[in-house]
Coordinates of C-alpha atoms and ligand atoms in Angstrom, one line a residue:
M1 CA 0.1 30.6 13.1
S2 CA -2.5 32.8 11.6
S3 CA -3.5 30.1 9.2
F4 CA -5.4 28.5 12.0
Y5 CA -8.2 30.9 11.8
L6 CA -8.5 30.9 8.1
S7 CA -10.6 27.8 8.4
S8 CA -13.0 26.4 10.9
S9 CA -12.4 22.8 9.9
P10 CA -9.0 21.3 10.4
I11 CA -9.0 19.6 7.0
F12 CA -10.0 22.6 5.0
K13 CA -7.5 24.1 2.6
L14 CA -5.4 26.6 4.6
Q15 CA -3.5 29.5 3.1
W16 CA -0.1 30.8 3.8
H17 CA 1.2 34.1 2.5
A18 CA 5.0 34.1 2.9
N19 CA 5.3 37.8 2.1
A20 CA 2.6 39.1 4.3
K21 CA 3.8 37.4 7.5
P22 CA 0.9 36.3 9.7
K23 CA 0.8 37.2 13.3
P24 CA 2.0 34.1 15.0
S25 CA 0.1 34.7 18.2
R26 CA -3.0 32.6 18.1
P27 CA -6.2 34.6 18.1
I28 CA -8.2 31.4 18.4
V29 CA -8.2 30.6 22.1
S30 CA -11.8 29.7 21.3
L31 CA -10.8 26.8 19.2
P32 CA -10.6 23.5 20.8
L33 CA -7.0 22.7 21.2
S34 CA -7.0 19.4 19.4
R35 CA -8.1 21.4 16.4
L36 CA -5.0 23.6 16.7
H37 CA -3.0 20.5 16.6
A38 CA -4.9 19.2 13.7
N39 CA -4.8 22.5 11.9
C40 CA -1.0 22.7 12.2
Y41 CA -0.7 19.5 10.4
S42 CA -3.2 20.5 7.9
W43 CA -1.4 23.7 7.2
R44 CA 1.9 22.0 6.6
L45 CA 0.2 19.2 4.8
S46 CA -1.5 21.6 2.6
C47 CA 1.7 23.4 1.7
N48 CA 3.4 20.2 1.1
L49 CA 0.8 18.7 -1.1
T50 CA 0.3 21.9 -3.1
Q51 CA 4.0 21.9 -3.7
H52 CA 3.7 18.4 -5.1
G53 CA 0.9 19.3 -7.3
L54 CA -1.8 17.7 -5.1
E55 CA -5.1 19.3 -4.2
L56 CA -7.0 18.0 -1.2
E57 CA -9.5 20.7 -0.8
E58 CA -13.0 19.7 -0.1
T59 CA -16.0 21.8 0.4
V60 CA -18.6 21.4 3.1
E61 CA -21.9 23.1 3.2
E62 CA -21.8 26.3 5.2
D63 CA -24.4 25.2 7.6
E64 CA -22.4 22.2 8.5
I65 CA -19.8 24.4 10.1
P66 CA -20.6 25.3 13.7
Q67 CA -19.7 28.8 14.9
V68 CA -16.6 29.1 16.9
L69 CA -17.3 30.3 20.4
E70 CA -15.1 31.9 23.1
L71 CA -13.8 29.6 25.8
P72 CA -13.7 31.0 29.2
T73 CA -10.2 31.9 30.2
E74 CA -8.8 29.8 33.0
E75 CA -6.9 31.4 35.9
E76 CA -3.2 30.9 35.7
P77 CA -1.6 29.4 38.8
N78 CA 1.2 31.4 40.3
F79 CA 4.6 30.2 39.1
D80 CA 7.6 30.4 41.2
K81 CA 10.6 29.9 39.0
E82 CA 12.8 28.7 41.9
T83 CA 10.4 26.1 43.1
I84 CA 10.2 24.0 40.0
A85 CA 11.4 20.6 41.3
S86 CA 14.1 18.6 39.6
P87 CA 14.3 17.0 37.1
S88 CA 12.7 19.9 35.2
K89 CA 15.1 21.8 33.1
M90 CA 14.6 25.5 32.3
L91 CA 16.4 26.7 29.3
R92 CA 14.9 30.1 28.9
K93 CA 13.0 32.3 31.3
K94 CA 10.2 34.6 30.7
K95 CA 11.5 38.1 30.6
G96 CA 10.3 41.5 29.9
D97 CA 9.4 39.8 27.0
E98 CA 8.6 41.1 23.6
E99 CA 10.9 39.4 21.1
S100 CA 10.6 40.6 17.5
L101 CA 8.3 38.2 15.8
D102 CA 10.4 38.5 12.7
D103 CA 13.3 36.9 14.5
R104 CA 11.2 33.8 15.1
F105 CA 10.7 33.0 11.5
K106 CA 13.3 30.5 10.5
L107 CA 14.1 28.9 7.2
R108 CA 14.0 25.1 7.6
N109 CA 14.2 22.6 4.8
G110 CA 13.6 25.4 2.3
K111 CA 10.4 26.5 4.0
E112 CA 9.8 29.4 6.3
I113 CA 8.7 28.1 9.7
F114 CA 7.6 30.1 12.7
E115 CA 9.9 28.9 15.5
E116 CA 7.5 27.9 18.3
K117 CA 8.6 27.5 21.9
A118 CA 8.4 23.9 22.9
Y119 CA 8.5 22.2 26.2
L120 CA 9.5 18.4 26.4
V121 CA 8.0 15.8 28.7
G122 CA 9.1 12.2 29.2
V123 CA 8.1 9.3 31.3
E124 CA 10.6 6.8 32.6
R125 CA 8.8 3.5 33.3
K126 CA 10.0 1.8 36.4
G127 CA 11.3 -1.7 35.6
D128 CA 10.9 -1.2 31.8
G129 CA 13.7 -3.3 30.4
E130 CA 12.5 -2.7 26.8
C131 CA 13.8 0.8 26.6
L132 CA 17.1 1.1 24.9
F133 CA 17.7 4.7 25.9
N134 CA 17.4 6.1 29.4
I135 CA 14.9 9.0 29.8
E136 CA 17.5 11.8 29.6
E137 CA 19.0 10.4 26.4
S138 CA 15.6 9.9 24.9
L139 CA 14.7 13.5 25.8
E140 CA 17.9 14.8 24.3
E141 CA 17.0 13.0 21.1
L142 CA 13.6 14.5 21.2
E143 CA 15.2 17.9 21.5
Q144 CA 17.2 17.2 18.4
L145 CA 13.9 16.2 16.6
A146 CA 12.2 19.4 17.8
D147 CA 15.1 21.4 16.5
T148 CA 15.0 19.6 13.2
A149 CA 11.3 20.4 13.0
G150 CA 12.0 24.1 13.6
L151 CA 10.9 24.4 17.2
A152 CA 12.9 26.1 20.0
V153 CA 13.0 24.0 23.1
V154 CA 12.7 26.1 26.2
G155 CA 12.6 23.4 28.8
S156 CA 11.9 19.8 29.7
T157 CA 10.8 17.6 32.5
Y158 CA 10.2 13.9 33.2
Q159 CA 8.6 11.7 35.6
K160 CA 9.3 8.1 36.9
L161 CA 6.1 6.1 36.8
A162 CA 5.2 2.4 37.3
S163 CA 2.7 2.8 34.5
P164 CA 1.4 5.9 32.7
N165 CA -1.8 7.5 33.8
P166 CA -4.5 6.4 31.4
R167 CA -6.1 9.9 31.5
T168 CA -3.2 12.3 31.2
Y169 CA -0.2 10.0 30.7
I170 CA 1.6 11.8 33.6
G171 CA 0.4 12.3 37.2
S172 CA -1.7 15.3 38.2
G173 CA 1.1 17.0 40.1
K174 CA 3.3 16.9 37.0
V175 CA 0.5 18.3 34.9
A176 CA 0.3 21.3 37.3
E177 CA 4.0 21.7 37.2
I178 CA 4.1 21.8 33.4
K179 CA 1.2 24.2 33.4
S180 CA 3.2 26.6 35.5
A181 CA 6.2 26.2 33.3
I182 CA 4.0 26.9 30.2
N183 CA 2.9 30.2 31.7
A184 CA 6.4 31.2 32.9
L185 CA 8.2 30.4 29.6
D186 CA 5.5 31.3 27.1
V187 CA 5.4 27.7 25.9
E188 CA 3.4 27.2 22.7
T189 CA 3.8 23.5 22.2
V190 CA 4.2 20.7 24.7
I191 CA 5.8 17.6 23.2
F192 CA 5.6 14.1 24.8
D193 CA 8.3 11.6 24.2
D194 CA 5.9 8.7 23.8
E195 CA 2.8 8.2 21.7
L196 CA -0.3 9.6 23.5
S197 CA -3.7 8.1 23.0
P198 CA -6.3 10.5 21.5
G199 CA -8.0 10.7 25.0
Q200 CA -4.8 11.6 26.7
L201 CA -4.0 14.2 24.2
R202 CA -7.4 15.8 24.7
N203 CA -7.3 15.7 28.5
L204 CA -3.8 17.2 28.5
E205 CA -4.8 20.1 26.2
K206 CA -7.8 20.7 28.4
A207 CA -5.6 20.6 31.6
F208 CA -2.9 23.0 30.2
G209 CA -5.6 25.4 29.0
G210 CA -4.8 28.5 26.9
D211 CA -3.7 28.0 23.4
V212 CA -1.0 25.5 24.1
R213 CA -0.7 22.7 21.6
V214 CA 0.1 19.2 22.8
C215 CA 1.7 16.6 20.6
D216 CA 3.8 13.5 20.8
R217 CA 7.0 12.1 19.3
T218 CA 5.0 10.4 16.5
A219 CA 3.4 13.7 15.4
L220 CA 6.7 15.5 15.6
I221 CA 8.4 12.9 13.4
L222 CA 5.5 13.0 11.0
D223 CA 5.9 16.8 10.8
I224 CA 9.6 16.5 10.0
F225 CA 8.9 13.9 7.4
N226 CA 6.3 16.2 5.9
Q227 CA 8.7 19.1 5.8
R228 CA 11.4 16.9 4.3
A229 CA 9.4 14.9 1.7
A230 CA 11.0 15.8 -1.6
T231 CA 9.3 13.5 -4.0
H232 CA 5.8 12.9 -5.0
E233 CA 5.8 9.4 -3.5
A234 CA 7.3 10.6 -0.2
A235 CA 4.8 13.4 0.1
L236 CA 1.9 11.0 -0.5
Q237 CA 3.2 8.5 2.0
V238 CA 3.6 11.1 4.7
A239 CA 0.3 12.7 4.0
L240 CA -1.4 9.4 4.3
A241 CA 0.4 8.6 7.5
Q242 CA -0.6 12.0 8.9
M243 CA -4.2 11.6 8.0
E244 CA -4.3 8.1 9.5
Y245 CA -2.8 9.5 12.6
Q246 CA -5.3 12.4 12.7
L247 CA -8.4 10.3 12.1
P248 CA -8.9 8.8 15.7
R249 CA -7.8 12.1 17.1
L250 CA -10.7 14.0 15.6
T251 CA -13.0 12.3 18.1
R252 CA -15.2 14.7 20.1
M253 CA -13.2 17.6 18.8
W254 CA -16.3 19.7 18.6
T255 CA -18.0 18.8 21.8
H256 CA -17.0 22.0 23.4
L257 CA -19.7 23.7 21.4
E258 CA -22.4 21.8 23.1
R259 CA -20.8 22.5 26.5
Q260 CA -20.5 26.2 25.9
S261 CA -23.9 26.8 24.5
G262 CA -25.6 25.1 27.4
G263 CA -26.8 22.3 25.3
Q264 CA -28.7 24.5 22.8
V265 CA -26.7 23.2 19.8
K266 CA -26.7 19.7 21.1
G267 CA -25.6 17.2 18.4
M268 CA -23.8 19.9 16.5
G269 CA -20.4 18.7 17.7
E270 CA -21.2 15.1 16.8
K271 CA -22.3 16.2 13.4
Q272 CA -19.1 18.1 12.7
I273 CA -17.0 15.1 13.8
E274 CA -18.8 13.0 11.3
V275 CA -18.3 15.5 8.6
D276 CA -14.6 15.8 9.3
K277 CA -14.2 12.1 9.5
R278 CA -16.0 11.6 6.3
I279 CA -13.8 14.2 4.5
L280 CA -10.7 12.7 6.0
R281 CA -11.7 9.2 5.0
T282 CA -12.4 10.3 1.4
Q283 CA -9.0 12.0 1.3
I284 CA -7.3 8.9 2.6
G285 CA -9.0 6.9 -0.1
V286 CA -7.8 9.4 -2.8
L287 CA -4.3 9.3 -1.4
K288 CA -4.1 5.5 -1.3
K289 CA -5.2 5.3 -5.0
E290 CA -2.7 7.9 -6.0
L291 CA 0.1 6.2 -4.1
E292 CA -0.7 2.9 -5.7
S293 CA -0.3 4.3 -9.2
V294 CA 3.0 6.0 -8.2
R295 CA 4.3 2.8 -6.8
K296 CA 3.3 0.9 -9.9
H297 CA 5.5 3.2 -11.9
R298 CA 8.4 2.8 -9.5
K299 CA 8.1 -1.0 -9.6
Q300 CA 8.3 -0.9 -13.4
Y301 CA 11.4 1.2 -13.2
R302 CA 12.9 -1.1 -10.6
S303 CA 12.2 -4.2 -12.7
R304 CA 14.0 -2.5 -15.6
R305 CA 16.9 -1.9 -13.3
V306 CA 16.8 -5.5 -12.0
A307 CA 17.1 -6.7 -15.6
I308 CA 20.7 -5.3 -15.4
P309 CA 22.2 -7.8 -13.2
V310 CA 24.3 -5.5 -11.0
P311 CA 24.0 -6.5 -7.3
V312 CA 22.2 -3.9 -5.2
V313 CA 23.7 -3.0 -1.8
S314 CA 21.5 -1.0 0.6
L315 CA 22.7 1.4 3.3
V316 CA 20.6 1.1 6.4
G317 CA 21.2 2.6 9.9
Y318 CA 20.2 5.1 12.5
T319 CA 19.4 8.6 11.4
N320 CA 22.4 10.8 11.1
A321 CA 24.9 7.8 11.0
G322 CA 26.4 9.0 7.7
K323 CA 24.7 6.9 5.1
S324 CA 24.2 9.7 2.6
T325 CA 27.7 11.0 3.1
L326 CA 29.0 7.5 2.3
L327 CA 26.9 7.3 -0.9
N328 CA 28.2 10.8 -1.9
Q329 CA 31.8 9.9 -1.2
L330 CA 31.6 6.6 -3.2
T331 CA 29.5 7.8 -6.1
G332 CA 29.8 11.5 -6.3
A333 CA 26.0 11.7 -5.9
N334 CA 24.8 14.9 -4.5
V335 CA 22.4 13.6 -1.8
L336 CA 21.6 16.0 1.0
A337 CA 23.8 15.1 4.0
E338 CA 23.5 17.2 7.1
N339 CA 23.8 17.2 10.8
R340 CA 20.0 16.9 11.3
L341 CA 17.8 14.0 11.8
F342 CA 16.0 12.4 8.9
A343 CA 17.8 14.3 6.1
T344 CA 16.9 11.5 3.7
L345 CA 13.4 10.2 3.1
D346 CA 13.6 8.8 -0.4
P347 CA 15.9 6.1 -1.6
T348 CA 18.6 7.1 -4.0
T349 CA 20.5 4.5 -6.0
R350 CA 23.9 5.1 -7.7
R351 CA 26.5 2.9 -9.4
V352 CA 29.7 2.3 -7.5
Q353 CA 32.7 1.6 -9.7
M354 CA 35.6 0.0 -7.8
Q355 CA 39.2 0.4 -8.7
N356 CA 39.4 -3.2 -9.9
G357 CA 36.6 -2.5 -12.3
K358 CA 33.9 -4.2 -10.2
E359 CA 30.6 -2.6 -9.9
F360 CA 27.6 -2.6 -7.6
L361 CA 24.6 -0.4 -7.0
L362 CA 24.4 1.4 -3.7
T363 CA 21.0 2.6 -2.3
D364 CA 20.7 5.2 0.4
T365 CA 17.5 4.8 2.5
V366 CA 15.5 6.5 5.2
G367 CA 17.2 6.4 8.6
F368 CA 15.7 4.6 11.7
I369 CA 15.1 5.9 15.2
Q370 CA 14.2 4.4 18.5
K371 CA 10.4 4.4 19.2
L372 CA 9.9 4.6 15.4
P373 CA 6.1 5.0 15.1
T374 CA 4.6 1.9 13.6
T375 CA 2.5 4.2 11.4
L376 CA 5.7 5.4 9.8
V377 CA 7.2 1.9 9.4
A378 CA 4.0 1.0 7.6
A379 CA 4.0 4.1 5.5
F380 CA 7.5 3.6 4.3
R381 CA 7.2 -0.2 4.0
A382 CA 6.9 0.1 0.2
T383 CA 10.0 2.3 0.0
L384 CA 11.8 -0.1 2.3
E385 CA 10.9 -3.0 0.0
E386 CA 14.0 -1.9 -1.9
I387 CA 15.9 -3.0 1.2
A388 CA 14.3 -6.4 1.1
E389 CA 15.3 -6.9 -2.6
S390 CA 19.0 -6.1 -2.1
S391 CA 21.8 -8.5 -2.2
L392 CA 23.6 -7.1 0.8
L393 CA 22.7 -4.8 3.7
V394 CA 25.3 -2.4 5.0
H395 CA 24.5 -1.3 8.5
V396 CA 26.1 2.1 8.9
V397 CA 26.8 3.0 12.6
D398 CA 28.0 6.3 14.0
I399 CA 30.6 4.8 16.2
S400 CA 31.5 8.2 17.6
H401 CA 28.0 8.6 19.1
P402 CA 27.9 8.0 22.9
L403 CA 24.8 5.8 22.3
A404 CA 26.1 3.9 19.4
E405 CA 25.3 0.5 21.0
Q406 CA 21.7 1.5 21.7
Q407 CA 21.3 2.8 18.2
I408 CA 22.6 -0.5 16.8
E409 CA 20.0 -2.3 18.8
A410 CA 17.3 0.0 17.7
V411 CA 18.1 -0.5 14.0
E412 CA 18.2 -4.3 14.5
K413 CA 14.8 -4.1 16.1
V414 CA 13.3 -2.3 13.1
M415 CA 15.1 -4.6 10.7
S416 CA 13.6 -7.6 12.4
E417 CA 10.2 -6.1 11.7
L418 CA 11.1 -5.7 8.0
D419 CA 11.8 -9.4 7.6
V420 CA 15.2 -9.1 6.0
S421 CA 17.2 -11.5 8.2
S422 CA 18.0 -13.7 5.3
I423 CA 20.0 -11.0 3.5
P424 CA 23.7 -11.0 4.2
K425 CA 24.9 -8.1 6.3
L426 CA 28.0 -6.0 6.7
V427 CA 28.5 -3.6 9.6
V428 CA 30.3 -0.4 9.0
W429 CA 31.6 1.7 11.9
N430 CA 31.6 5.3 10.5
K431 CA 33.0 8.5 11.8
V432 CA 36.2 6.9 13.1
D433 CA 37.8 10.3 12.6
R434 CA 35.8 11.6 15.5
V435 CA 36.5 8.9 18.1
D436 CA 39.2 9.5 20.8
D437 CA 41.2 6.4 20.2
P438 CA 40.7 5.2 16.6
Q439 CA 43.3 2.4 17.0
K440 CA 41.3 0.9 19.8
V441 CA 38.1 1.1 17.9
K442 CA 39.7 -0.6 14.9
L443 CA 40.9 -3.4 17.0
E444 CA 37.4 -3.9 18.5
A445 CA 36.0 -3.9 15.0
E446 CA 38.5 -6.6 13.9
K447 CA 37.5 -8.7 16.9
S448 CA 33.8 -8.5 16.2
G449 CA 34.3 -9.7 12.6
D450 CA 32.3 -8.5 9.6
T451 CA 32.9 -5.0 10.7
I452 CA 34.8 -2.3 8.8
C453 CA 35.9 1.0 10.1
I454 CA 35.6 4.0 7.9
S455 CA 35.2 7.7 7.8
A456 CA 32.7 8.6 5.1
L457 CA 33.8 12.2 5.5
T458 CA 37.6 11.9 5.0
G459 CA 37.4 8.8 2.8
E460 CA 39.5 6.7 5.2
G461 CA 38.8 2.9 4.9
L462 CA 36.7 3.2 1.7
D463 CA 38.8 0.7 -0.3
D464 CA 38.5 -1.8 2.6
F465 CA 34.8 -1.1 2.6
C466 CA 34.5 -1.8 -1.2
N467 CA 36.5 -5.0 -0.9
A468 CA 34.5 -6.2 2.0
V469 CA 31.3 -5.5 0.1
H470 CA 32.5 -7.5 -2.8
E471 CA 33.6 -10.4 -0.6
K472 CA 30.2 -10.3 1.1
L473 CA 28.4 -10.2 -2.2
K474 CA 29.9 -13.5 -3.1
D475 CA 27.6 -15.0 -0.4
S476 CA 24.6 -13.9 -2.3
M477 CA 26.0 -15.2 -5.7
V478 CA 25.8 -18.6 -7.3
W479 CA 28.6 -20.6 -8.8
V480 CA 28.3 -21.1 -12.5
E481 CA 30.3 -22.6 -15.3
A482 CA 29.2 -21.5 -18.7
L483 CA 30.5 -21.5 -22.3
L484 CA 30.0 -18.1 -23.8
P485 CA 30.0 -18.0 -27.6
F486 CA 32.5 -15.5 -29.0
D487 CA 29.7 -13.1 -30.1
K488 CA 28.6 -12.7 -26.4
G489 CA 31.6 -10.5 -25.5
D490 CA 29.3 -8.1 -23.7
L491 CA 28.1 -10.8 -21.3
L492 CA 31.7 -11.7 -20.6
S493 CA 32.6 -8.2 -19.6
T494 CA 29.5 -7.9 -17.4
I495 CA 30.5 -11.1 -15.6
H496 CA 33.8 -9.5 -14.9
K497 CA 32.1 -6.4 -13.6
V498 CA 29.4 -7.8 -11.4
G499 CA 30.6 -11.3 -10.6
M500 CA 33.7 -12.9 -9.3
V501 CA 35.6 -14.8 -12.0
K502 CA 37.7 -17.8 -10.9
E503 CA 38.9 -19.0 -14.3
T504 CA 38.4 -18.3 -18.0
E505 CA 39.5 -20.6 -20.8
Y506 CA 39.3 -20.0 -24.5
T507 CA 38.1 -22.9 -26.5
E508 CA 37.1 -23.5 -30.1
N509 CA 33.4 -23.0 -29.2
G510 CA 33.8 -20.0 -27.1
T511 CA 35.0 -18.8 -23.7
L512 CA 34.5 -21.1 -20.8
I513 CA 34.0 -19.2 -17.6
R514 CA 33.9 -20.4 -14.0
A515 CA 32.6 -17.7 -11.7
H516 CA 30.3 -16.5 -8.9
V517 CA 27.5 -14.4 -10.3
P518 CA 24.4 -12.8 -9.0
L519 CA 21.4 -15.1 -9.1
R520 CA 19.5 -13.2 -11.8
F521 CA 22.6 -13.2 -13.9
A522 CA 23.0 -17.0 -13.5
Q523 CA 19.4 -17.3 -14.9
L524 CA 20.5 -15.3 -17.9
L525 CA 23.4 -17.6 -18.5
K526 CA 21.2 -20.7 -18.2
P527 CA 21.3 -21.7 -21.9
M528 CA 25.1 -21.3 -22.0
R529 CA 25.5 -23.4 -18.8
H530 CA 24.1 -26.4 -20.6
L531 CA 26.7 -26.0 -23.3
V532 CA 29.4 -26.5 -20.7
K533 CA 28.2 -30.1 -20.2
D534 CA 28.7 -30.8 -23.8
T535 CA 32.4 -29.7 -23.9
S536 CA 35.2 -31.9 -22.9
I537 CA 36.9 -29.0 -21.1
S538 CA 34.0 -28.9 -18.6
Q539 CA 35.0 -32.3 -17.4
K540 CA 38.3 -30.8 -16.1
G541 CA 36.6 -28.6 -13.4
Ligands
LIG601 N1 33.2 13.6 11.4 C1 32.5 12.9 10.6 N2 31.2 13.3 10.3 C2 30.5 12.6 9.4 C3 31.0 11.4 8.8 N3 30.0 10.9 8.0 C4 29.0 11.7 8.1 N4 29.3 12.7 8.9 C5 28.4 13.9 9.3 O1 27.2 13.4 9.9 C6 26.1 14.1 9.6 C7 25.0 13.2 9.1 O2 25.4 12.7 7.9 P1 24.3 12.1 6.8 O3 25.1 11.5 5.7 O4 23.3 13.1 6.4 O5 23.6 11.0 7.7 P2 22.5 10.0 7.2 O6 22.7 8.7 7.9 O7 22.3 10.0 5.8 O8 21.2 10.6 8.0 P3 19.7 10.6 7.7 O9 19.5 10.8 6.2 O10 19.1 11.6 8.5 O11 19.2 9.2 8.1 C8 26.5 15.2 8.5 O12 26.8 16.4 9.2 C9 27.9 14.6 8.0 O13 28.8 15.6 7.6 C10 32.3 11.0 9.2 O14 32.8 9.9 8.7 N5 33.0 11.8 10.0
LIG602 MG1 20.7 10.6 4.7

């Protein structure tokens, strides 16, 4: 991306001219690769923040910026296409070779993205019982993530290891093999399926040479989140997570300057790292403050909503399970639902009106994924607080997915981190229209209890779903008996909407009601509950 050479510091404001398309080939072989990496994020970050009305530009004195020097080009090893050992996968081969650059600009999430060629690398740890997905499944998911981010995957490989190499994550033979593949396939980005340490990232970039960027699953997910962030709060959260991810990775970014200049500018690299770190830390501080004020507003809004005692039901589940489709079907909301990972980042809440007049609020939330970076769980913790405050969690599962079981486990793992185990849960097996034997699946669901089969797409099973939700909500409600004066007719109709009324009796003093109602509503009814004790009728119940 040409934006790389517009700035010599990764955290400077970068520019992007959509009309005058930049040359995507990188004229900056001389830049240290970790800076390419950092710059890429800065570029997208900058676009994203500008879009959200944020300005993160900071100026640094001219003399604080070292000159960029040329790196000596390394000799490329010969690559014999046929000798690449299994399990490497080649999807596209280097040919006679000039594709039109225009063809490689793709529109993703409303933004024009240069479709870089990516190569995926995974490690299967021998005897690692913790992994829910096997390495091939995990790499397949990584490919989907890369596709969502706008990259074209041209190949992949993996290695079985007892433990990762602390220097390069993979063994040296594998490094050489990947280097050959990079040259043969014109790879621009190498993506690792696991989080790499800053040191590993640096060593790999050095080993691969050229202008290849190395990144990991976390950086890729952060990039998708950055592209997808549609609200101010989401943009801030992602920007913060990106900067916190970048901070340790800035280390020794500039030391090549010392190396190349034979020690004449000794100290210059160190100085620049400090400058970059300082700028980044300042920006992190600014973002945190801004985020806090945005959250304060949202909290106020939420407490206003809580004042209306309609129970809140949150949809949770693996990314792409169909949560937004379900919300759209039930409420006519127009939330983006598409066959890509992480379509939803921001929670959306809509009122669901059931046929029997009952109501509840339904909230759509960000999807989960295996190996979800802790930085991201932390970044979205505030948004996920909505989940913690709901009366019921609906775990939406794509039952047609071959890895449905592993996905369920992955979601449960994240949920246990979110400390929501006390909230009642309902499991929904979605996409039954796509399974081979729907009858068999429905029988299995019946056997496992608390599981409803639906198709959010066709609408099948949605009545059963609503009834099950209402039954479940009863678990989170409290039993009340209250005498409502006749002038409180509005309260009576709300109880009918949000609670479960067992009995009503009309007395001289008002309407006596016996019902399950949400806890907050029970608190509202408190004064009227005392009245029950004074009436003779109350003695009957
Ligand atoms: N066949 C079928 N497809 C479905 C069903 N429900 C959702 N889909 C499709 O699955 C894809 C993902 O749906 P979304 O509703 O965006 O999934 P999500 O859980 O909100 O995903 P994230 O926001 O990424 O977490 C879309 O292409 C939907 O059309 C269903 O019941 N049957
Ligand atoms: Mg969604």
